[in-house]
mmCIF file of C-alpha atoms and ligand atoms in Angstrom:
data_model
loop_
_atom_site.group_PDB
_atom_site.id
_atom_site.type_symbol
_atom_site.label_atom_id
_atom_site.label_comp_id
_atom_site.label_asym_id
_atom_site.label_seq_id
_atom_site.Cartn_x
_atom_site.Cartn_y
_atom_site.Cartn_z
ATOM 1 C CA MET A 1 75.462 120.313 103.446
ATOM 2 C CA LYS A 2 77.500 119.250 106.377
ATOM 3 C CA ALA A 3 80.875 120.285 105.750
ATOM 4 C CA LEU A 4 84.269 119.065 107.287
ATOM 5 C CA VAL A 5 87.348 121.136 106.949
ATOM 6 C CA THR A 6 89.906 120.356 108.100
ATOM 7 C CA GLY A 7 93.265 123.279 107.945
ATOM 8 C CA SER A 8 90.372 125.250 109.068
ATOM 9 C CA SER A 9 92.077 128.172 111.466
ATOM 10 C CA GLY A 10 94.348 128.638 108.155
ATOM 11 C CA PHE A 11 93.831 130.936 105.152
ATOM 12 C CA ILE A 12 91.710 129.499 102.365
ATOM 13 C CA GLY A 13 89.844 126.976 105.074
ATOM 14 C CA SER A 14 89.014 130.067 107.677
ATOM 15 C CA ASN A 15 88.307 131.537 104.288
ATOM 16 C CA LEU A 16 85.686 128.521 102.967
ATOM 17 C CA VAL A 17 84.029 128.280 106.205
ATOM 18 C CA ARG A 18 82.953 131.511 106.468
ATOM 19 C CA ARG A 19 81.914 130.827 102.800
ATOM 20 C CA LEU A 20 79.887 127.574 104.099
ATOM 21 C CA ALA A 21 78.219 128.998 107.229
ATOM 22 C CA SER A 22 76.809 132.292 105.057
ATOM 23 C CA ARG A 23 74.917 130.227 102.946
ATOM 24 C CA GLY A 24 73.517 127.926 105.420
ATOM 25 C CA ASP A 25 75.467 124.437 105.670
ATOM 26 C CA GLU A 26 76.484 123.699 108.685
ATOM 27 C CA VAL A 27 79.635 123.149 109.043
ATOM 28 C CA VAL A 28 82.499 121.611 111.439
ATOM 29 C CA GLY A 29 86.222 123.099 111.205
ATOM 30 C CA ILE A 30 89.340 120.776 112.449
ATOM 31 C CA ASP A 31 92.672 122.534 113.059
ATOM 32 C CA ARG A 32 95.407 121.649 115.463
ATOM 33 C CA ARG A 33 95.545 125.402 115.834
ATOM 34 C CA ARG A 34 92.806 127.565 117.719
ATOM 35 C CA VAL A 35 92.085 131.093 116.321
ATOM 36 C CA ARG A 36 89.722 133.785 117.005
ATOM 37 C CA GLY A 37 85.581 133.965 115.139
ATOM 38 C CA PRO A 38 85.049 131.491 111.871
ATOM 39 C CA ALA A 39 82.319 130.891 112.053
ATOM 40 C CA GLY A 40 81.149 126.901 112.739
ATOM 41 C CA LEU A 41 81.815 124.210 115.464
ATOM 42 C CA GLN A 42 85.645 124.482 115.833
ATOM 43 C CA VAL A 43 87.494 121.002 116.687
ATOM 44 C CA THR A 44 90.949 121.403 117.925
ATOM 45 C CA MET A 45 92.775 118.280 117.091
ATOM 46 C CA ASP A 46 95.919 116.699 114.992
ATOM 47 C CA LEU A 47 94.601 114.832 112.564
ATOM 48 C CA ALA A 48 98.665 113.178 112.582
ATOM 49 C CA ASP A 49 98.152 111.639 116.211
ATOM 50 C CA ARG A 50 96.595 108.551 115.842
ATOM 51 C CA ARG A 51 94.400 108.686 119.000
ATOM 52 C CA ASN A 52 92.266 111.440 117.648
ATOM 53 C CA LEU A 53 91.670 108.384 114.547
ATOM 54 C CA ALA A 54 88.018 107.302 116.654
ATOM 55 C CA GLU A 55 87.429 111.434 116.754
ATOM 56 C CA LEU A 56 88.256 112.396 113.538
ATOM 57 C CA ALA A 57 86.065 109.109 112.253
ATOM 58 C CA ARG A 58 82.401 109.964 114.145
ATOM 59 C CA TRP A 59 82.758 114.201 111.990
ATOM 60 C CA ALA A 60 84.527 112.512 108.855
ATOM 61 C CA ARG A 61 81.322 109.919 108.799
ATOM 62 C CA TRP A 62 79.453 113.039 110.135
ATOM 63 C CA ALA A 63 80.185 114.968 106.585
ATOM 64 C CA ASP A 64 78.262 114.634 103.489
ATOM 65 C CA VAL A 65 81.448 116.172 102.594
ATOM 66 C CA VAL A 66 85.462 116.707 103.849
ATOM 67 C CA PHE A 67 87.082 119.490 102.374
ATOM 68 C CA HIS A 68 90.975 118.536 103.236
ATOM 69 C CA LEU A 69 93.067 121.196 103.555
ATOM 70 C CA ALA A 70 95.242 121.011 106.642
ATOM 71 C CA ALA A 71 98.421 120.356 105.576
ATOM 72 C CA ARG A 72 101.951 122.137 105.842
ATOM 73 C CA PRO A 73 102.668 124.237 102.936
ATOM 74 C CA GLY A 74 105.139 126.505 102.099
ATOM 75 C CA ILE A 75 108.869 125.642 99.625
ATOM 76 C CA ARG A 76 111.260 127.822 101.589
ATOM 77 C CA SER A 77 112.599 125.983 104.369
ATOM 78 C CA ASP A 78 113.910 122.658 103.807
ATOM 79 C CA SER A 79 115.264 119.780 106.116
ATOM 80 C CA PRO A 80 114.964 116.770 107.429
ATOM 81 C CA ARG A 81 112.941 118.357 109.768
ATOM 82 C CA VAL A 82 110.538 119.549 107.608
ATOM 83 C CA ASP A 83 110.543 116.596 105.844
ATOM 84 C CA ARG A 84 109.533 115.193 108.853
ATOM 85 C CA LEU A 85 106.854 117.566 109.070
ATOM 86 C CA ARG A 86 105.586 117.249 106.120
ATOM 87 C CA HIS A 87 105.310 113.332 106.417
ATOM 88 C CA ARG A 88 102.971 114.351 108.984
ATOM 89 C CA ASP A 89 100.875 117.368 108.036
ATOM 90 C CA ILE A 90 100.167 116.526 104.034
ATOM 91 C CA ILE A 91 101.159 112.303 104.336
ATOM 92 C CA MET A 92 99.435 111.260 107.435
ATOM 93 C CA THR A 93 96.612 113.759 108.015
ATOM 94 C CA THR A 94 95.304 112.199 104.050
ATOM 95 C CA ASP A 95 96.438 108.466 105.724
ATOM 96 C CA HIS A 96 93.944 108.842 108.400
ATOM 97 C CA LEU A 97 91.340 110.868 107.054
ATOM 98 C CA MET A 98 90.912 108.667 104.141
ATOM 99 C CA ALA A 99 90.851 105.666 106.262
ATOM 100 C CA VAL A 100 88.511 106.609 108.742
ATOM 101 C CA VAL A 101 85.664 108.519 105.394
ATOM 102 C CA ALA A 102 82.618 106.916 104.858
ATOM 103 C CA GLU A 103 81.902 105.808 101.470
ATOM 104 C CA ARG A 104 79.047 107.889 101.266
ATOM 105 C CA THR A 105 81.360 111.053 101.507
ATOM 106 C CA HIS A 106 82.711 113.441 98.942
ATOM 107 C CA VAL A 107 86.071 113.403 99.427
ATOM 108 C CA ILE A 108 87.562 116.946 98.289
ATOM 109 C CA LEU A 109 91.545 117.468 98.793
ATOM 110 C CA ALA A 110 94.056 120.514 98.500
ATOM 111 C CA SER A 111 96.527 119.607 97.001
ATOM 112 C CA SER A 112 98.748 121.704 94.922
ATOM 113 C CA SER A 113 100.197 123.065 91.417
ATOM 114 C CA SER A 114 103.369 122.603 92.732
ATOM 115 C CA VAL A 115 103.078 119.068 91.265
ATOM 116 C CA TYR A 116 103.780 120.452 87.617
ATOM 117 C CA GLY A 117 106.857 122.081 89.453
ATOM 118 C CA ASP A 118 108.042 124.966 86.122
ATOM 119 C CA ALA A 119 104.977 125.923 83.880
ATOM 120 C CA ALA A 120 106.653 123.382 80.573
ATOM 121 C CA ARG A 121 107.908 125.133 77.804
ATOM 122 C CA ARG A 122 106.551 125.398 73.967
ATOM 123 C CA ASN A 123 108.494 126.555 71.576
ATOM 124 C CA GLY A 124 109.945 128.902 73.218
ATOM 125 C CA SER A 125 107.291 130.619 75.876
ATOM 126 C CA HIS A 126 105.733 128.435 78.938
ATOM 127 C CA ARG A 127 102.365 126.617 77.959
ATOM 128 C CA ALA A 128 99.785 126.269 80.552
ATOM 129 C CA SER A 129 99.258 123.650 82.797
ATOM 130 C CA ARG A 130 97.090 121.310 81.870
ATOM 131 C CA GLU A 131 95.414 118.679 84.725
ATOM 132 C CA THR A 132 96.302 116.079 82.283
ATOM 133 C CA ASP A 133 99.973 116.982 82.115
ATOM 134 C CA PRO A 134 102.695 114.460 84.148
ATOM 135 C CA THR A 135 103.566 115.708 87.481
ATOM 136 C CA ARG A 136 107.330 117.568 87.941
ATOM 137 C CA PRO A 137 108.030 118.506 91.035
ATOM 138 C CA ILE A 138 110.670 120.192 91.853
ATOM 139 C CA SER A 139 110.573 120.884 95.347
ATOM 140 C CA ARG A 140 110.232 118.924 97.925
ATOM 141 C CA TYR A 141 106.711 120.083 99.353
ATOM 142 C CA GLY A 142 105.749 119.637 95.618
ATOM 143 C CA HIS A 143 107.035 116.171 96.232
ATOM 144 C CA PHE A 144 104.476 115.613 99.150
ATOM 145 C CA LYS A 145 101.969 116.821 97.475
ATOM 146 C CA ALA A 146 102.392 114.032 93.845
ATOM 147 C CA SER A 147 102.446 111.841 96.941
ATOM 148 C CA MET A 148 99.533 112.383 98.979
ATOM 149 C CA GLU A 149 97.320 112.800 95.658
ATOM 150 C CA ARG A 150 98.859 109.233 94.774
ATOM 151 C CA LEU A 151 97.735 107.498 98.009
ATOM 152 C CA ALA A 152 94.299 108.596 97.894
ATOM 153 C CA LEU A 153 93.819 107.585 94.868
ATOM 154 C CA GLN A 154 94.635 104.135 96.176
ATOM 155 C CA TYR A 155 91.864 104.590 98.835
ATOM 156 C CA ARG A 156 89.723 106.024 96.083
ATOM 157 C CA ARG A 157 89.250 105.740 92.168
ATOM 158 C CA PRO A 158 89.479 108.945 90.404
ATOM 159 C CA GLY A 159 85.452 108.971 90.178
ATOM 160 C CA ASP A 160 84.183 107.648 93.561
ATOM 161 C CA GLY A 161 83.911 110.749 94.799
ATOM 162 C CA LEU A 162 87.136 112.160 95.265
ATOM 163 C CA ALA A 163 88.224 115.304 93.880
ATOM 164 C CA ILE A 164 91.745 117.274 93.690
ATOM 165 C CA ALA A 165 91.995 120.233 93.854
ATOM 166 C CA ARG A 166 95.484 122.067 92.785
ATOM 167 C CA PRO A 167 95.523 125.523 93.632
ATOM 168 C CA PHE A 168 97.644 128.266 92.266
ATOM 169 C CA THR A 169 99.490 130.605 94.033
ATOM 170 C CA VAL A 170 96.535 132.179 96.344
ATOM 171 C CA ILE A 171 96.371 135.615 97.305
ATOM 172 C CA GLY A 172 93.625 137.610 99.106
ATOM 173 C CA GLU A 173 92.506 138.338 102.706
ATOM 174 C CA GLY A 174 94.323 136.738 105.603
ATOM 175 C CA GLN A 175 97.516 135.382 103.416
ATOM 176 C CA ARG A 176 99.519 133.436 105.289
ATOM 177 C CA PRO A 177 102.838 135.148 106.679
ATOM 178 C CA ASP A 178 104.890 133.505 105.027
ATOM 179 C CA MET A 179 104.031 134.669 101.235
ATOM 180 C CA ALA A 180 105.438 137.164 99.098
ATOM 181 C CA LEU A 181 102.402 139.608 99.093
ATOM 182 C CA SER A 182 102.646 139.295 103.243
ATOM 183 C CA ILE A 183 105.834 139.531 103.278
ATOM 184 C CA TRP A 184 106.367 142.179 101.146
ATOM 185 C CA MET A 185 103.251 144.442 102.319
ATOM 186 C CA GLU A 186 104.915 143.876 106.017
ATOM 187 C CA ALA A 187 108.609 144.888 104.482
ATOM 188 C CA VAL A 188 107.103 148.102 103.094
ATOM 189 C CA ARG A 189 105.453 149.065 106.609
ATOM 190 C CA ARG A 190 108.611 148.744 108.586
ATOM 191 C CA GLY A 191 110.028 150.699 105.782
ATOM 192 C CA GLU A 192 112.439 148.295 105.200
ATOM 193 C CA PRO A 193 113.379 146.312 101.227
ATOM 194 C CA VAL A 194 111.355 144.524 99.553
ATOM 195 C CA GLU A 195 113.386 141.167 98.796
ATOM 196 C CA VAL A 196 112.059 139.132 95.572
ATOM 197 C CA PHE A 197 113.306 136.308 94.808
ATOM 198 C CA GLY A 198 115.308 135.432 91.533
ATOM 199 C CA GLY A 199 114.112 138.806 89.446
ATOM 200 C CA LEU A 200 111.594 140.288 88.724
ATOM 201 C CA ASP A 201 111.437 138.842 85.520
ATOM 202 C CA ARG A 202 109.747 135.074 87.202
ATOM 203 C CA ALA A 203 105.882 135.038 87.261
ATOM 204 C CA ARG A 204 102.649 133.318 89.196
ATOM 205 C CA ASP A 205 99.447 132.519 88.382
ATOM 206 C CA VAL A 206 98.333 134.209 91.016
ATOM 207 C CA THR A 207 94.797 133.790 92.131
ATOM 208 C CA ASP A 208 91.414 135.480 94.980
ATOM 209 C CA VAL A 209 90.762 133.463 97.032
ATOM 210 C CA SER A 210 87.081 134.093 96.992
ATOM 211 C CA LYS A 211 87.580 132.335 93.523
ATOM 212 C CA VAL A 212 88.932 129.500 95.240
ATOM 213 C CA VAL A 213 86.363 129.576 97.919
ATOM 214 C CA GLU A 214 83.988 130.056 95.209
ATOM 215 C CA ALA A 215 85.720 126.653 93.144
ATOM 216 C CA LEU A 216 85.662 124.085 95.837
ATOM 217 C CA MET A 217 81.805 124.922 96.685
ATOM 218 C CA ALA A 218 81.092 123.681 93.101
ATOM 219 C CA MET A 219 83.059 121.015 93.203
ATOM 220 C CA ALA A 220 81.107 119.568 96.150
ATOM 221 C CA ASP A 221 77.800 121.442 94.826
ATOM 222 C CA ARG A 222 78.622 119.347 91.955
ATOM 223 C CA ARG A 223 79.557 116.098 93.783
ATOM 224 C CA PHE A 224 82.550 117.023 91.143
ATOM 225 C CA CYS A 225 85.145 113.349 90.850
ATOM 226 C CA GLY A 226 88.714 114.023 89.294
ATOM 227 C CA THR A 227 91.437 116.552 89.197
ATOM 228 C CA VAL A 228 91.555 120.945 88.909
ATOM 229 C CA ASN A 229 93.397 123.614 88.426
ATOM 230 C CA LEU A 230 92.728 126.390 90.931
ATOM 231 C CA GLY A 231 94.208 129.145 88.391
ATOM 232 C CA ALA A 232 93.552 132.537 86.932
ATOM 233 C CA GLY A 233 95.896 131.275 83.715
ATOM 234 C CA ARG A 234 97.492 134.618 83.106
ATOM 235 C CA PRO A 235 100.977 134.527 85.574
ATOM 236 C CA ARG A 236 101.134 138.082 86.747
ATOM 237 C CA LEU A 237 105.726 138.590 86.781
ATOM 238 C CA LEU A 238 107.193 139.551 90.276
ATOM 239 C CA ASP A 239 107.738 143.318 89.165
ATOM 240 C CA GLU A 240 103.598 144.005 89.010
ATOM 241 C CA MET A 241 103.080 141.843 91.755
ATOM 242 C CA VAL A 242 105.397 144.479 93.788
ATOM 243 C CA LYS A 243 104.350 147.088 91.894
ATOM 244 C CA ALA A 244 100.305 146.153 93.516
ATOM 245 C CA VAL A 245 101.376 145.974 97.034
ATOM 246 C CA PHE A 246 103.202 149.626 96.929
ATOM 247 C CA SER A 247 100.034 151.030 95.121
ATOM 248 C CA ALA A 248 97.531 149.334 97.834
ATOM 249 C CA MET A 249 100.186 150.677 100.789
ATOM 250 C CA GLY A 250 100.312 154.125 99.286
ATOM 251 C CA ARG A 251 103.991 154.333 99.696
ATOM 252 C CA GLU A 252 106.654 152.430 98.200
ATOM 253 C CA ALA A 253 110.129 150.780 99.594
ATOM 254 C CA PRO A 254 113.716 149.713 97.866
ATOM 255 C CA VAL A 255 113.667 146.289 96.068
ATOM 256 C CA ARG A 256 116.300 143.567 96.101
ATOM 257 C CA VAL A 257 116.170 141.384 94.789
ATOM 258 C CA VAL A 258 118.040 137.884 96.058
ATOM 259 C CA ARG A 259 118.850 134.692 94.627
ATOM 260 C CA ALA A 260 116.224 131.907 94.720
ATOM 261 C CA ASP A 261 116.091 128.892 95.812
ATOM 262 C CA PRO A 262 116.407 125.972 93.462
ATOM 263 C CA GLN A 263 113.631 125.221 94.228
ATOM 264 C CA GLU A 264 111.607 127.908 92.875
ATOM 265 C CA VAL A 265 110.162 127.524 89.825
ATOM 266 C CA ARG A 266 110.071 130.109 87.393
ATOM 267 C CA VAL A 267 106.837 130.767 86.185
ATOM 268 C CA THR A 268 103.260 128.526 86.828
ATOM 269 C CA CYS A 269 100.335 128.756 84.454
ATOM 270 C CA ALA A 270 97.267 127.056 84.885
ATOM 271 C CA ASP A 271 95.390 125.869 82.140
ATOM 272 C CA PRO A 272 91.848 127.209 83.868
ATOM 273 C CA THR A 273 89.515 125.439 81.438
ATOM 274 C CA ARG A 274 88.154 122.698 82.949
ATOM 275 C CA ALA A 275 87.386 124.809 85.719
ATOM 276 C CA ARG A 276 84.959 127.100 83.906
ATOM 277 C CA VAL A 277 83.254 124.526 82.078
ATOM 278 C CA ASP A 278 83.494 121.080 84.556
ATOM 279 C CA LEU A 279 82.419 123.185 87.459
ATOM 280 C CA GLY A 280 81.325 126.541 86.206
ATOM 281 C CA VAL A 281 83.796 128.868 88.056
ATOM 282 C CA ASP A 282 85.815 131.845 86.871
ATOM 283 C CA LEU A 283 88.832 132.345 88.485
ATOM 284 C CA THR A 284 89.996 134.946 86.566
ATOM 285 C CA THR A 285 91.619 137.355 89.496
ATOM 286 C CA ASP A 286 92.155 140.961 89.383
ATOM 287 C CA LEU A 287 95.767 141.687 90.991
ATOM 288 C CA GLU A 288 95.355 144.886 92.355
ATOM 289 C CA ARG A 289 91.855 144.924 93.857
ATOM 290 C CA VAL A 290 92.826 141.413 95.823
ATOM 291 C CA THR A 291 96.413 142.836 96.562
ATOM 292 C CA ILE A 292 94.293 146.779 97.961
ATOM 293 C CA ARG A 293 91.362 143.439 99.254
ATOM 294 C CA GLN A 294 94.394 142.071 101.693
ATOM 295 C CA ALA A 295 96.591 145.067 102.662
ATOM 296 C CA GLY A 296 93.156 146.439 103.778
ATOM 297 C CA ALA A 297 91.948 143.470 105.610
ATOM 298 C CA ARG A 298 95.852 143.678 107.478
ATOM 299 C CA LEU A 299 94.702 146.910 108.685
ATOM 300 C CA VAL A 300 91.459 145.415 110.621
ATOM 301 C CA ALA A 301 93.536 142.753 111.746
ATOM 302 C CA ALA A 302 96.419 144.873 113.092
HETATM 303 P P1 NAD B 1 97.573 127.201 106.463
HETATM 304 O O1 NAD B 1 98.723 126.972 106.791
HETATM 305 O O2 NAD B 1 97.352 128.648 105.867
HETATM 306 O O3 NAD B 1 96.744 126.391 106.492
HETATM 307 C C1 NAD B 1 96.139 124.892 106.708
HETATM 308 C C2 NAD B 1 96.132 124.785 108.007
HETATM 309 O O4 NAD B 1 96.404 123.669 108.799
HETATM 310 C C3 NAD B 1 97.107 125.324 109.426
HETATM 311 O O5 NAD B 1 95.949 125.830 110.287
HETATM 312 C C4 NAD B 1 97.426 123.873 110.297
HETATM 313 O O6 NAD B 1 96.890 125.193 112.043
HETATM 314 C C5 NAD B 1 96.397 123.374 109.690
HETATM 315 N N1 NAD B 1 97.128 121.761 110.274
HETATM 316 C C6 NAD B 1 98.545 121.209 109.704
HETATM 317 N N2 NAD B 1 98.976 120.555 109.936
HETATM 318 C C7 NAD B 1 97.582 119.626 110.998
HETATM 319 C C8 NAD B 1 97.556 118.797 111.379
HETATM 320 N N3 NAD B 1 98.274 117.737 112.120
HETATM 321 N N4 NAD B 1 95.756 118.305 111.892
HETATM 322 C C9 NAD B 1 95.288 119.483 112.210
HETATM 323 N N5 NAD B 1 95.230 120.560 111.801
HETATM 324 C C10 NAD B 1 96.878 120.714 110.653
HETATM 325 O O7 NAD B 1 97.689 126.769 104.469
HETATM 326 P P2 NAD B 1 96.694 127.330 103.787
HETATM 327 O O8 NAD B 1 97.486 128.336 102.175
HETATM 328 O O9 NAD B 1 95.542 127.698 104.266
HETATM 329 O O10 NAD B 1 96.503 126.264 102.290
HETATM 330 C C11 NAD B 1 95.334 125.414 102.659
HETATM 331 C C12 NAD B 1 95.330 123.914 101.793
HETATM 332 O O11 NAD B 1 96.202 124.296 100.824
HETATM 333 C C13 NAD B 1 96.883 123.215 101.961
HETATM 334 O O12 NAD B 1 96.835 121.734 101.650
HETATM 335 C C14 NAD B 1 97.560 124.373 101.234
HETATM 336 O O13 NAD B 1 99.088 123.008 100.755
HETATM 337 C C15 NAD B 1 97.215 124.190 99.611
HETATM 338 N N6 NAD B 1 97.474 125.264 98.451
HETATM 339 C C16 NAD B 1 97.831 126.315 99.020
HETATM 340 C C17 NAD B 1 98.248 127.177 97.943
HETATM 341 C C18 NAD B 1 97.986 128.364 97.968
HETATM 342 O O14 NAD B 1 98.835 129.905 98.194
HETATM 343 N N7 NAD B 1 98.394 129.363 100.782
HETATM 344 C C19 NAD B 1 98.667 127.068 96.748
HETATM 345 C C20 NAD B 1 98.362 125.665 96.571
HETATM 346 C C21 NAD B 1 97.958 125.015 97.847
#
């Protein structure tokens, strides 16, 4: 398979490129950032810059499948300036890609669980978010991802070689430095307090990056069309996540609960049925083990 991966220098992209290359796929990665070491051919390009459209078109037409992961993820920073950057990196990159990709090429877009907002409530507790639920983003980031989904659907109907993946808080080797486990590991390393937004009783459906990569590859192999949650289906308390970090690092730090941004949801929870049935992938995640893997990879990279 000839695979084009955008955002190939990023957390999920670099893990995906490595796995595709190791099973013998031909891989080209596009990113505006260059990093050391990823497999396959690396093209340095800003996908939001129209001057690069012709080169993007060449690579997009070469590919059997495009995994579009390039974006500006993260909900925490917020300002009109960040919204402009989100527009560039989430909306314009998708618009450019969809405009040039060949009809025969299967397109897999990384959206986000943020399009659901807080997990819906039923009888006082949270219920898992299903792909058929209406999107109700709370964060600006979630709004941009929901717009990206709608934009892609203006180019292709759901059955026409278009797949949308909605990952839930991904953890593991190479996690972005702005995500909770990474921030807490860095705080423990420095001997500083671990800051938890909103309370230890909040929960995230954390999902192993290696399972997310497996699911993305299954989407390509099975030519899956439509929308699919990439989440484990078991929300873990922030308290459990902090403890997993302490245990993986072999030391503790004081925990300080700080005010959460109103854009932070309380609970995320995926219904993983579609991924299991249609992709044949079990996204069950062992938080404690993956946290150990993530902490070990940090040590190696340091
Ligand atoms: P990341 O920030 O590590 O990787 C994104 C990459 O895209 C970066 O290397 C960046 O340089 C590149 N990029 C951004 N704009 C670009 C542009 N204009 N031109 C070229 N390259 C550009 O993010 P990640 O955590 O690996 O996430 C990958 C995708 O999955 C994103 O679309 C993100 O929104 C989505 N997602 C991630 C998570 C998660 O928990 N990590 C959860 C839900 C959804």
